[in-house]
Amino acid sequence: MKFIIAMKESGMLLREFLSQQELSKKAVKLIKMHGKILVNGQRQTVRYCLRYGDVVELLWPEEVSTMEPYPLALKICYEDENFLVIDKPAGLPSIPTKRYPRNTLANAVVYYYQSQGIKATVHLVNRLDKDTQGLLLIAKNSYAHYLLSRDIKQVRRVYHCVVEGVLTGQGTITAPIIKDKKSVKRLIHPAGKFAVTHYRGLEVSANQSKIECILETGRTHQIRVHLSSINHPLVGDTLYDSIYQESYYLDSIALSFIDPFTQRLIEVKKDSKQFEKN
């Protein structure tokens, strides 16, 4: 990809100019070693002295994934040069792990890239648990991923879920989350990472409630552990004390972000699952 900057000042070393841009040191090193730095179309070192009117182009190295492709049809809700939003089905792991080493969403994205001739790796901006469904944002290159993931709060994520008990009105859960040393479970603990979930009641049927949640942070299992902490676990989420032996419903129904390249607001929505009356 290209990142073009029109110079307005002269007398500055290219090294100094790059350090002032929204680029990590790792990114600059990557471009120096495996990409190209051009000034007015000519390759230059970081010791080049910039002049008024110069145009700097950063040519990022092509990214090639080593992940095994998985031929799975993807429901793509949005796509441009830098970003991809996919509606992930429940039951599909987001990335390869020891437990799920292949046939994940990331493997399916690699297959899609190869079929479209896109030279890129998979950079997940947000992640969804295996049994969580809905919108997932992917950056097509490391720079796009860096720009969004450094301020995850500006990526607005809205979820719907069904919890046990009657939960109406709205509220905010602010509670730090830490990983249980003995399992995959997460716990509320003072030593955990800061986490904030806003919730709002939508519907009530019998002794279950449909809830809307908006995340400020993106901790693993955040919605699940936060709602369980106020005695309203997701229906069927036995890891977090649900009394029901069934699959839980947690759906990422809306996602929005400011495109860091165009400053345009990107909003993606999907039709959420209807609340099933008991």
PDB file of C-alpha atoms in Angstrom:
ATOM      1  CA  MET A   1       0.000   0.000   0.000  1.00  0.00           C
ATOM      2  CA  LYS A   2       1.031   3.636  -0.329  1.00  0.00           C
ATOM      3  CA  PHE A   3       1.064   6.281   2.361  1.00  0.00           C
ATOM      4  CA  ILE A   4       1.514   9.699   0.739  1.00  0.00           C
ATOM      5  CA  ILE A   5       2.546  12.845   2.599  1.00  0.00           C
ATOM      6  CA  ALA A   6       2.799  16.289   0.997  1.00  0.00           C
ATOM      7  CA  MET A   7       5.649  18.255   2.546  1.00  0.00           C
ATOM      8  CA  LYS A   8       4.907  21.724   3.907  1.00  0.00           C
ATOM      9  CA  GLU A   9       8.254  22.367   5.542  1.00  0.00           C
ATOM     10  CA  SER A  10      11.802  22.045   4.317  1.00  0.00           C
ATOM     11  CA  GLY A  11      15.096  21.331   6.063  1.00  0.00           C
ATOM     12  CA  MET A  12      13.913  18.261   7.991  1.00  0.00           C
ATOM     13  CA  LEU A  13      15.603  14.881   7.767  1.00  0.00           C
ATOM     14  CA  LEU A  14      13.372  12.107   6.488  1.00  0.00           C
ATOM     15  CA  ARG A  15      14.146  10.191   9.711  1.00  0.00           C
ATOM     16  CA  GLU A  16      12.751  13.046  11.811  1.00  0.00           C
ATOM     17  CA  PHE A  17       9.699  13.404   9.594  1.00  0.00           C
ATOM     18  CA  LEU A  18       8.838   9.701   9.882  1.00  0.00           C
ATOM     19  CA  SER A  19       9.200   9.817  13.673  1.00  0.00           C
ATOM     20  CA  GLN A  20       6.495  12.519  13.769  1.00  0.00           C
ATOM     21  CA  GLN A  21       4.000  10.465  11.798  1.00  0.00           C
ATOM     22  CA  GLU A  22       1.559   7.925  13.194  1.00  0.00           C
ATOM     23  CA  LEU A  23       4.016   5.091  12.681  1.00  0.00           C
ATOM     24  CA  SER A  24       5.549   2.776  15.236  1.00  0.00           C
ATOM     25  CA  LYS A  25       9.332   2.257  15.246  1.00  0.00           C
ATOM     26  CA  LYS A  26       8.659  -1.356  14.302  1.00  0.00           C
ATOM     27  CA  ALA A  27       6.659  -0.244  11.257  1.00  0.00           C
ATOM     28  CA  VAL A  28       9.368   2.166  10.071  1.00  0.00           C
ATOM     29  CA  LYS A  29      12.006  -0.554  10.463  1.00  0.00           C
ATOM     30  CA  LEU A  30       9.839  -2.999   8.518  1.00  0.00           C
ATOM     31  CA  ILE A  31       9.481  -0.549   5.627  1.00  0.00           C
ATOM     32  CA  LYS A  32      13.225   0.248   5.641  1.00  0.00           C
ATOM     33  CA  MET A  33      14.216  -3.427   5.595  1.00  0.00           C
ATOM     34  CA  HIS A  34      11.598  -4.968   3.322  1.00  0.00           C
ATOM     35  CA  GLY A  35       9.679  -2.138   1.654  1.00  0.00           C
ATOM     36  CA  LYS A  36      10.651   1.146   0.037  1.00  0.00           C
ATOM     37  CA  ILE A  37      10.821   4.804   1.046  1.00  0.00           C
ATOM     38  CA  LEU A  38      10.410   7.054  -1.981  1.00  0.00           C
ATOM     39  CA  VAL A  39      10.697  10.818  -2.230  1.00  0.00           C
ATOM     40  CA  ASN A  40       9.229  12.218  -5.451  1.00  0.00           C
ATOM     41  CA  GLY A  41       9.325   8.696  -6.887  1.00  0.00           C
ATOM     42  CA  GLN A  42      13.006   8.094  -6.057  1.00  0.00           C
ATOM     43  CA  ARG A  43      14.274   5.692  -3.376  1.00  0.00           C
ATOM     44  CA  GLN A  44      15.921   7.548  -0.475  1.00  0.00           C
ATOM     45  CA  THR A  45      17.488   6.763   2.892  1.00  0.00           C
ATOM     46  CA  VAL A  46      16.246   8.261   6.154  1.00  0.00           C
ATOM     47  CA  ARG A  47      19.188  10.710   6.018  1.00  0.00           C
ATOM     48  CA  TYR A  48      17.613  12.525   3.067  1.00  0.00           C
ATOM     49  CA  CYS A  49      16.906  16.213   3.763  1.00  0.00           C
ATOM     50  CA  LEU A  50      13.357  17.071   2.765  1.00  0.00           C
ATOM     51  CA  ARG A  51      12.473  20.189   0.816  1.00  0.00           C
ATOM     52  CA  TYR A  52       9.274  22.150   0.428  1.00  0.00           C
ATOM     53  CA  GLY A  53       6.871  20.341  -1.889  1.00  0.00           C
ATOM     54  CA  ASP A  54       8.452  16.888  -1.561  1.00  0.00           C
ATOM     55  CA  VAL A  55       6.088  13.917  -1.622  1.00  0.00           C
ATOM     56  CA  VAL A  56       7.019  10.926   0.517  1.00  0.00           C
ATOM     57  CA  GLU A  57       5.683   7.492  -0.379  1.00  0.00           C
ATOM     58  CA  LEU A  58       5.978   4.550   1.975  1.00  0.00           C
ATOM     59  CA  LEU A  59       5.663   1.269   0.109  1.00  0.00           C
ATOM     60  CA  TRP A  60       4.835  -1.424   2.625  1.00  0.00           C
ATOM     61  CA  PRO A  61       6.207  -4.927   2.000  1.00  0.00           C
ATOM     62  CA  GLU A  62       3.716  -7.417   0.624  1.00  0.00           C
ATOM     63  CA  GLU A  63       2.329  -9.653   3.340  1.00  0.00           C
ATOM     64  CA  VAL A  64       1.943 -13.364   2.670  1.00  0.00           C
ATOM     65  CA  SER A  65       0.227 -15.593   5.198  1.00  0.00           C
ATOM     66  CA  THR A  66       1.650 -18.997   6.123  1.00  0.00           C
ATOM     67  CA  MET A  67      -1.716 -20.137   7.508  1.00  0.00           C
ATOM     68  CA  GLU A  68      -3.422 -23.074   5.855  1.00  0.00           C
ATOM     69  CA  PRO A  69      -6.366 -21.835   3.736  1.00  0.00           C
ATOM     70  CA  TYR A  70      -9.840 -23.084   4.677  1.00  0.00           C
ATOM     71  CA  PRO A  71     -12.433 -23.131   1.852  1.00  0.00           C
ATOM     72  CA  LEU A  72     -15.367 -21.714   3.779  1.00  0.00           C
ATOM     73  CA  ALA A  73     -17.854 -19.264   2.270  1.00  0.00           C
ATOM     74  CA  LEU A  74     -17.705 -15.970   4.162  1.00  0.00           C
ATOM     75  CA  LYS A  75     -20.525 -13.496   4.679  1.00  0.00           C
ATOM     76  CA  ILE A  76     -18.766 -10.214   3.893  1.00  0.00           C
ATOM     77  CA  CYS A  77     -20.657  -7.151   5.113  1.00  0.00           C
ATOM     78  CA  TYR A  78     -18.081  -4.495   4.164  1.00  0.00           C
ATOM     79  CA  GLU A  79     -14.792  -4.357   2.275  1.00  0.00           C
ATOM     80  CA  ASP A  80     -12.372  -1.723   1.005  1.00  0.00           C
ATOM     81  CA  GLU A  81      -8.631  -1.494   0.317  1.00  0.00           C
ATOM     82  CA  ASN A  82      -7.691  -1.657   4.001  1.00  0.00           C
ATOM     83  CA  PHE A  83     -10.553  -3.245   5.944  1.00  0.00           C
ATOM     84  CA  LEU A  84     -12.911  -6.193   5.880  1.00  0.00           C
ATOM     85  CA  VAL A  85     -15.991  -6.814   8.062  1.00  0.00           C
ATOM     86  CA  ILE A  86     -17.269 -10.380   8.253  1.00  0.00           C
ATOM     87  CA  ASP A  87     -20.395 -11.800   9.889  1.00  0.00           C
ATOM     88  CA  LYS A  88     -18.871 -14.726  11.802  1.00  0.00           C
ATOM     89  CA  PRO A  89     -21.142 -17.693  12.558  1.00  0.00           C
ATOM     90  CA  ALA A  90     -21.336 -19.143  16.056  1.00  0.00           C
ATOM     91  CA  GLY A  91     -19.182 -22.233  16.583  1.00  0.00           C
ATOM     92  CA  LEU A  92     -16.300 -21.006  14.403  1.00  0.00           C
ATOM     93  CA  PRO A  93     -13.026 -20.117  16.206  1.00  0.00           C
ATOM     94  CA  SER A  94     -11.595 -16.724  15.206  1.00  0.00           C
ATOM     95  CA  ILE A  95      -7.921 -17.723  15.060  1.00  0.00           C
ATOM     96  CA  PRO A  96      -5.865 -20.923  15.229  1.00  0.00           C
ATOM     97  CA  THR A  97      -5.010 -22.111  18.752  1.00  0.00           C
ATOM     98  CA  LYS A  98      -3.647 -25.320  20.252  1.00  0.00           C
ATOM     99  CA  ARG A  99      -7.228 -26.504  20.708  1.00  0.00           C
ATOM    100  CA  TYR A 100      -8.357 -25.364  17.256  1.00  0.00           C
ATOM    101  CA  PRO A 101      -5.224 -25.396  15.054  1.00  0.00           C
ATOM    102  CA  ARG A 102      -7.049 -25.123  11.704  1.00  0.00           C
ATOM    103  CA  ASN A 103     -10.430 -24.469  10.051  1.00  0.00           C
ATOM    104  CA  THR A 104     -10.856 -21.105  11.785  1.00  0.00           C
ATOM    105  CA  LEU A 105     -12.203 -17.802  10.510  1.00  0.00           C
ATOM    106  CA  ALA A 106      -8.630 -16.606   9.943  1.00  0.00           C
ATOM    107  CA  ASN A 107      -7.919 -19.662   7.771  1.00  0.00           C
ATOM    108  CA  ALA A 108     -11.090 -18.937   5.796  1.00  0.00           C
ATOM    109  CA  VAL A 109      -9.998 -15.325   5.269  1.00  0.00           C
ATOM    110  CA  VAL A 110      -6.632 -16.557   3.946  1.00  0.00           C
ATOM    111  CA  TYR A 111      -8.536 -18.732   1.439  1.00  0.00           C
ATOM    112  CA  TYR A 112     -10.624 -15.711   0.417  1.00  0.00           C
ATOM    113  CA  TYR A 113      -7.508 -13.545  -0.012  1.00  0.00           C
ATOM    114  CA  GLN A 114      -5.878 -16.180  -2.208  1.00  0.00           C
ATOM    115  CA  SER A 115      -9.008 -16.590  -4.337  1.00  0.00           C
ATOM    116  CA  GLN A 116      -9.153 -12.811  -4.884  1.00  0.00           C
ATOM    117  CA  GLY A 117      -5.421 -12.349  -5.471  1.00  0.00           C
ATOM    118  CA  ILE A 118      -5.087 -10.239  -2.334  1.00  0.00           C
ATOM    119  CA  LYS A 119      -1.570 -10.360  -0.865  1.00  0.00           C
ATOM    120  CA  ALA A 120      -2.262  -9.878   2.825  1.00  0.00           C
ATOM    121  CA  THR A 121      -2.263 -11.564   6.187  1.00  0.00           C
ATOM    122  CA  VAL A 122      -5.070 -11.600   8.733  1.00  0.00           C
ATOM    123  CA  HIS A 123      -5.047  -8.788  11.323  1.00  0.00           C
ATOM    124  CA  LEU A 124      -8.074  -9.031  13.625  1.00  0.00           C
ATOM    125  CA  VAL A 125      -9.014  -5.653  15.097  1.00  0.00           C
ATOM    126  CA  ASN A 126     -11.600  -7.206  17.408  1.00  0.00           C
ATOM    127  CA  ARG A 127     -12.047 -10.860  18.311  1.00  0.00           C
ATOM    128  CA  LEU A 128     -15.114 -12.951  18.980  1.00  0.00           C
ATOM    129  CA  ASP A 129     -15.252 -16.085  21.129  1.00  0.00           C
ATOM    130  CA  LYS A 130     -15.848 -19.328  19.225  1.00  0.00           C
ATOM    131  CA  ASP A 131     -19.534 -19.479  20.185  1.00  0.00           C
ATOM    132  CA  THR A 132     -20.136 -15.746  19.700  1.00  0.00           C
ATOM    133  CA  GLN A 133     -21.502 -14.685  16.331  1.00  0.00           C
ATOM    134  CA  GLY A 134     -21.625 -11.445  14.410  1.00  0.00           C
ATOM    135  CA  LEU A 135     -19.522  -8.666  12.972  1.00  0.00           C
ATOM    136  CA  LEU A 136     -15.759  -8.923  13.145  1.00  0.00           C
ATOM    137  CA  LEU A 137     -13.374  -6.253  11.820  1.00  0.00           C
ATOM    138  CA  ILE A 138     -10.187  -7.267  10.000  1.00  0.00           C
ATOM    139  CA  ALA A 139      -7.362  -5.028   8.791  1.00  0.00           C
ATOM    140  CA  LYS A 140      -5.720  -6.057   5.525  1.00  0.00           C
ATOM    141  CA  ASN A 141      -2.302  -4.702   6.442  1.00  0.00           C
ATOM    142  CA  SER A 142      -0.239  -4.064   9.557  1.00  0.00           C
ATOM    143  CA  TYR A 143      -0.442  -0.263   9.295  1.00  0.00           C
ATOM    144  CA  ALA A 144      -4.244  -0.214   9.115  1.00  0.00           C
ATOM    145  CA  HIS A 145      -4.302  -2.599  12.089  1.00  0.00           C
ATOM    146  CA  TYR A 146      -1.915  -0.384  14.048  1.00  0.00           C
ATOM    147  CA  LEU A 147      -3.978   2.759  13.474  1.00  0.00           C
ATOM    148  CA  LEU A 148      -7.211   1.177  14.724  1.00  0.00           C
ATOM    149  CA  SER A 149      -5.984  -1.150  17.482  1.00  0.00           C
ATOM    150  CA  ARG A 150      -3.992   1.587  19.257  1.00  0.00           C
ATOM    151  CA  ASP A 151      -7.330   3.225  20.136  1.00  0.00           C
ATOM    152  CA  ILE A 152      -9.884   0.406  20.277  1.00  0.00           C
ATOM    153  CA  LYS A 153     -12.397   2.691  22.000  1.00  0.00           C
ATOM    154  CA  GLN A 154     -13.116   4.459  18.710  1.00  0.00           C
ATOM    155  CA  VAL A 155     -14.275   1.129  17.260  1.00  0.00           C
ATOM    156  CA  ARG A 156     -17.866   1.052  18.527  1.00  0.00           C
ATOM    157  CA  ARG A 157     -19.205  -2.472  19.041  1.00  0.00           C
ATOM    158  CA  VAL A 158     -22.831  -3.273  19.877  1.00  0.00           C
ATOM    159  CA  TYR A 159     -23.962  -6.732  21.000  1.00  0.00           C
ATOM    160  CA  HIS A 160     -27.265  -8.436  21.720  1.00  0.00           C
ATOM    161  CA  CYS A 161     -27.540 -11.345  24.132  1.00  0.00           C
ATOM    162  CA  VAL A 162     -30.103 -13.223  26.241  1.00  0.00           C
ATOM    163  CA  VAL A 163     -29.503 -13.486  29.995  1.00  0.00           C
ATOM    164  CA  GLU A 164     -31.108 -15.245  32.911  1.00  0.00           C
ATOM    165  CA  GLY A 165     -33.508 -13.283  35.071  1.00  0.00           C
ATOM    166  CA  VAL A 166     -35.306  -9.986  34.629  1.00  0.00           C
ATOM    167  CA  LEU A 167     -32.899  -7.186  33.709  1.00  0.00           C
ATOM    168  CA  THR A 168     -34.471  -3.879  32.709  1.00  0.00           C
ATOM    169  CA  GLY A 169     -33.298  -0.284  32.466  1.00  0.00           C
ATOM    170  CA  GLN A 170     -29.661   0.445  31.790  1.00  0.00           C
ATOM    171  CA  GLY A 171     -26.363   0.529  33.599  1.00  0.00           C
ATOM    172  CA  THR A 172     -22.584   0.297  33.393  1.00  0.00           C
ATOM    173  CA  ILE A 173     -20.387  -2.486  34.735  1.00  0.00           C
ATOM    174  CA  THR A 174     -16.839  -1.391  35.525  1.00  0.00           C
ATOM    175  CA  ALA A 175     -14.868  -4.341  36.849  1.00  0.00           C
ATOM    176  CA  PRO A 176     -11.295  -5.536  36.155  1.00  0.00           C
ATOM    177  CA  ILE A 177     -10.925  -8.939  34.479  1.00  0.00           C
ATOM    178  CA  ILE A 178      -8.153 -11.471  34.991  1.00  0.00           C
ATOM    179  CA  LYS A 179      -7.580 -14.974  33.579  1.00  0.00           C
ATOM    180  CA  ASP A 180      -8.170 -17.930  35.874  1.00  0.00           C
ATOM    181  CA  LYS A 181      -4.828 -19.746  36.224  1.00  0.00           C
ATOM    182  CA  LYS A 182      -6.551 -23.137  36.211  1.00  0.00           C
ATOM    183  CA  SER A 183      -8.905 -22.793  33.237  1.00  0.00           C
ATOM    184  CA  VAL A 184     -10.005 -20.668  30.274  1.00  0.00           C
ATOM    185  CA  LYS A 185     -12.426 -18.864  32.576  1.00  0.00           C
ATOM    186  CA  ARG A 186     -12.046 -15.158  33.348  1.00  0.00           C
ATOM    187  CA  LEU A 187     -12.571 -13.684  36.804  1.00  0.00           C
ATOM    188  CA  ILE A 188     -13.385 -10.309  38.332  1.00  0.00           C
ATOM    189  CA  HIS A 189     -10.280  -9.422  40.319  1.00  0.00           C
ATOM    190  CA  PRO A 190      -8.573  -6.183  41.485  1.00  0.00           C
ATOM    191  CA  ALA A 191      -5.360  -7.281  39.751  1.00  0.00           C
ATOM    192  CA  GLY A 192      -7.153  -7.696  36.422  1.00  0.00           C
ATOM    193  CA  LYS A 193      -7.294  -5.416  33.400  1.00  0.00           C
ATOM    194  CA  PHE A 194      -9.657  -2.438  33.364  1.00  0.00           C
ATOM    195  CA  ALA A 195     -12.938  -3.297  31.627  1.00  0.00           C
ATOM    196  CA  VAL A 196     -16.194  -1.379  31.021  1.00  0.00           C
ATOM    197  CA  THR A 197     -19.501  -2.686  29.638  1.00  0.00           C
ATOM    198  CA  HIS A 198     -22.643  -0.578  29.140  1.00  0.00           C
ATOM    199  CA  TYR A 199     -25.926  -2.503  29.036  1.00  0.00           C
ATOM    200  CA  ARG A 200     -29.576  -1.776  28.292  1.00  0.00           C
ATOM    201  CA  GLY A 201     -32.610  -4.003  28.682  1.00  0.00           C
ATOM    202  CA  LEU A 202     -34.594  -4.614  25.474  1.00  0.00           C
ATOM    203  CA  GLU A 203     -37.186  -7.328  26.137  1.00  0.00           C
ATOM    204  CA  VAL A 204     -38.298  -9.641  28.942  1.00  0.00           C
ATOM    205  CA  SER A 205     -39.948 -13.036  28.504  1.00  0.00           C
ATOM    206  CA  ALA A 206     -40.682 -15.347  31.451  1.00  0.00           C
ATOM    207  CA  ASN A 207     -37.450 -15.267  33.457  1.00  0.00           C
ATOM    208  CA  GLN A 208     -35.100 -14.249  30.621  1.00  0.00           C
ATOM    209  CA  SER A 209     -34.092 -10.864  29.204  1.00  0.00           C
ATOM    210  CA  LYS A 210     -32.711  -9.695  25.886  1.00  0.00           C
ATOM    211  CA  ILE A 211     -29.921  -7.180  26.511  1.00  0.00           C
ATOM    212  CA  GLU A 212     -27.932  -4.733  24.393  1.00  0.00           C
ATOM    213  CA  CYS A 213     -24.293  -4.248  25.373  1.00  0.00           C
ATOM    214  CA  ILE A 214     -21.773  -1.663  24.203  1.00  0.00           C
ATOM    215  CA  LEU A 215     -18.097  -2.225  24.965  1.00  0.00           C
ATOM    216  CA  GLU A 216     -15.545   0.408  25.908  1.00  0.00           C
ATOM    217  CA  THR A 217     -12.812  -2.206  26.257  1.00  0.00           C
ATOM    218  CA  GLY A 218     -12.293  -5.554  24.568  1.00  0.00           C
ATOM    219  CA  ARG A 219     -11.276  -8.095  27.202  1.00  0.00           C
ATOM    220  CA  THR A 220     -11.683 -11.801  26.561  1.00  0.00           C
ATOM    221  CA  HIS A 221     -15.165 -13.011  27.674  1.00  0.00           C
ATOM    222  CA  GLN A 222     -15.919  -9.447  28.821  1.00  0.00           C
ATOM    223  CA  ILE A 223     -19.696  -9.427  28.327  1.00  0.00           C
ATOM    224  CA  ARG A 224     -20.050 -12.965  29.642  1.00  0.00           C
ATOM    225  CA  VAL A 225     -18.077 -12.412  32.839  1.00  0.00           C
ATOM    226  CA  HIS A 226     -19.493  -8.929  33.499  1.00  0.00           C
ATOM    227  CA  LEU A 227     -23.138  -9.970  33.203  1.00  0.00           C
ATOM    228  CA  SER A 228     -22.507 -13.074  35.294  1.00  0.00           C
ATOM    229  CA  SER A 229     -20.958 -10.845  37.957  1.00  0.00           C
ATOM    230  CA  ILE A 230     -24.319  -9.085  38.434  1.00  0.00           C
ATOM    231  CA  ASN A 231     -26.136 -12.455  38.606  1.00  0.00           C
ATOM    232  CA  HIS A 232     -27.422 -12.385  35.018  1.00  0.00           C
ATOM    233  CA  PRO A 233     -25.300 -14.943  33.115  1.00  0.00           C
ATOM    234  CA  LEU A 234     -26.008 -15.583  29.461  1.00  0.00           C
ATOM    235  CA  VAL A 235     -28.616 -18.316  29.061  1.00  0.00           C
ATOM    236  CA  GLY A 236     -26.692 -21.500  28.282  1.00  0.00           C
ATOM    237  CA  ASP A 237     -23.271 -20.128  29.254  1.00  0.00           C
ATOM    238  CA  THR A 238     -22.382 -22.876  31.725  1.00  0.00           C
ATOM    239  CA  LEU A 239     -18.802 -21.616  32.053  1.00  0.00           C
ATOM    240  CA  TYR A 240     -20.273 -18.587  33.806  1.00  0.00           C
ATOM    241  CA  ASP A 241     -22.879 -20.362  35.954  1.00  0.00           C
ATOM    242  CA  SER A 242     -25.904 -20.596  33.677  1.00  0.00           C
ATOM    243  CA  ILE A 243     -28.375 -23.245  34.824  1.00  0.00           C
ATOM    244  CA  TYR A 244     -29.380 -23.988  31.214  1.00  0.00           C
ATOM    245  CA  GLN A 245     -27.597 -26.679  29.191  1.00  0.00           C
ATOM    246  CA  GLU A 246     -27.792 -25.114  25.733  1.00  0.00           C
ATOM    247  CA  SER A 247     -25.838 -22.846  23.406  1.00  0.00           C
ATOM    248  CA  TYR A 248     -25.746 -19.237  24.503  1.00  0.00           C
ATOM    249  CA  TYR A 249     -26.712 -16.355  22.224  1.00  0.00           C
ATOM    250  CA  LEU A 250     -24.268 -13.468  21.914  1.00  0.00           C
ATOM    251  CA  ASP A 251     -24.365 -11.513  18.662  1.00  0.00           C
ATOM    252  CA  SER A 252     -22.192  -8.603  17.489  1.00  0.00           C
ATOM    253  CA  ILE A 253     -24.973  -6.768  15.641  1.00  0.00           C
ATOM    254  CA  ALA A 254     -23.343  -3.411  14.839  1.00  0.00           C
ATOM    255  CA  LEU A 255     -19.846  -2.056  14.371  1.00  0.00           C
ATOM    256  CA  SER A 256     -18.578   1.390  13.426  1.00  0.00           C
ATOM    257  CA  PHE A 257     -15.207   3.129  13.169  1.00  0.00           C
ATOM    258  CA  ILE A 258     -13.522   6.164  11.682  1.00  0.00           C
ATOM    259  CA  ASP A 259     -11.455   5.152   8.669  1.00  0.00           C
ATOM    260  CA  PRO A 260      -7.985   6.457   9.626  1.00  0.00           C
ATOM    261  CA  PHE A 261      -7.085   7.005   5.971  1.00  0.00           C
ATOM    262  CA  THR A 262     -10.176   8.929   4.816  1.00  0.00           C
ATOM    263  CA  GLN A 263     -11.610  10.097   8.190  1.00  0.00           C
ATOM    264  CA  ARG A 264     -14.950   8.733   6.973  1.00  0.00           C
ATOM    265  CA  LEU A 265     -17.345   7.084   9.427  1.00  0.00           C
ATOM    266  CA  ILE A 266     -17.904   3.436   8.480  1.00  0.00           C
ATOM    267  CA  GLU A 267     -21.065   1.887   9.964  1.00  0.00           C
ATOM    268  CA  VAL A 268     -21.963  -1.773   9.515  1.00  0.00           C
ATOM    269  CA  LYS A 269     -25.140  -3.348  10.902  1.00  0.00           C
ATOM    270  CA  LYS A 270     -26.818  -6.727  10.676  1.00  0.00           C
ATOM    271  CA  ASP A 271     -30.249  -8.089  11.475  1.00  0.00           C
ATOM    272  CA  SER A 272     -30.135  -9.474  14.993  1.00  0.00           C
ATOM    273  CA  LYS A 273     -31.728 -12.748  16.001  1.00  0.00           C
ATOM    274  CA  GLN A 274     -35.325 -12.430  17.211  1.00  0.00           C
ATOM    275  CA  PHE A 275     -35.851 -12.971  20.922  1.00  0.00           C
ATOM    276  CA  GLU A 276     -37.288 -16.459  21.290  1.00  0.00           C
ATOM    277  CA  LYS A 277     -40.245 -16.493  23.640  1.00  0.00           C
ATOM    278  CA  ASN A 278     -40.414 -19.404  26.071  1.00  0.00           C
TER     279      ASN A 278
END
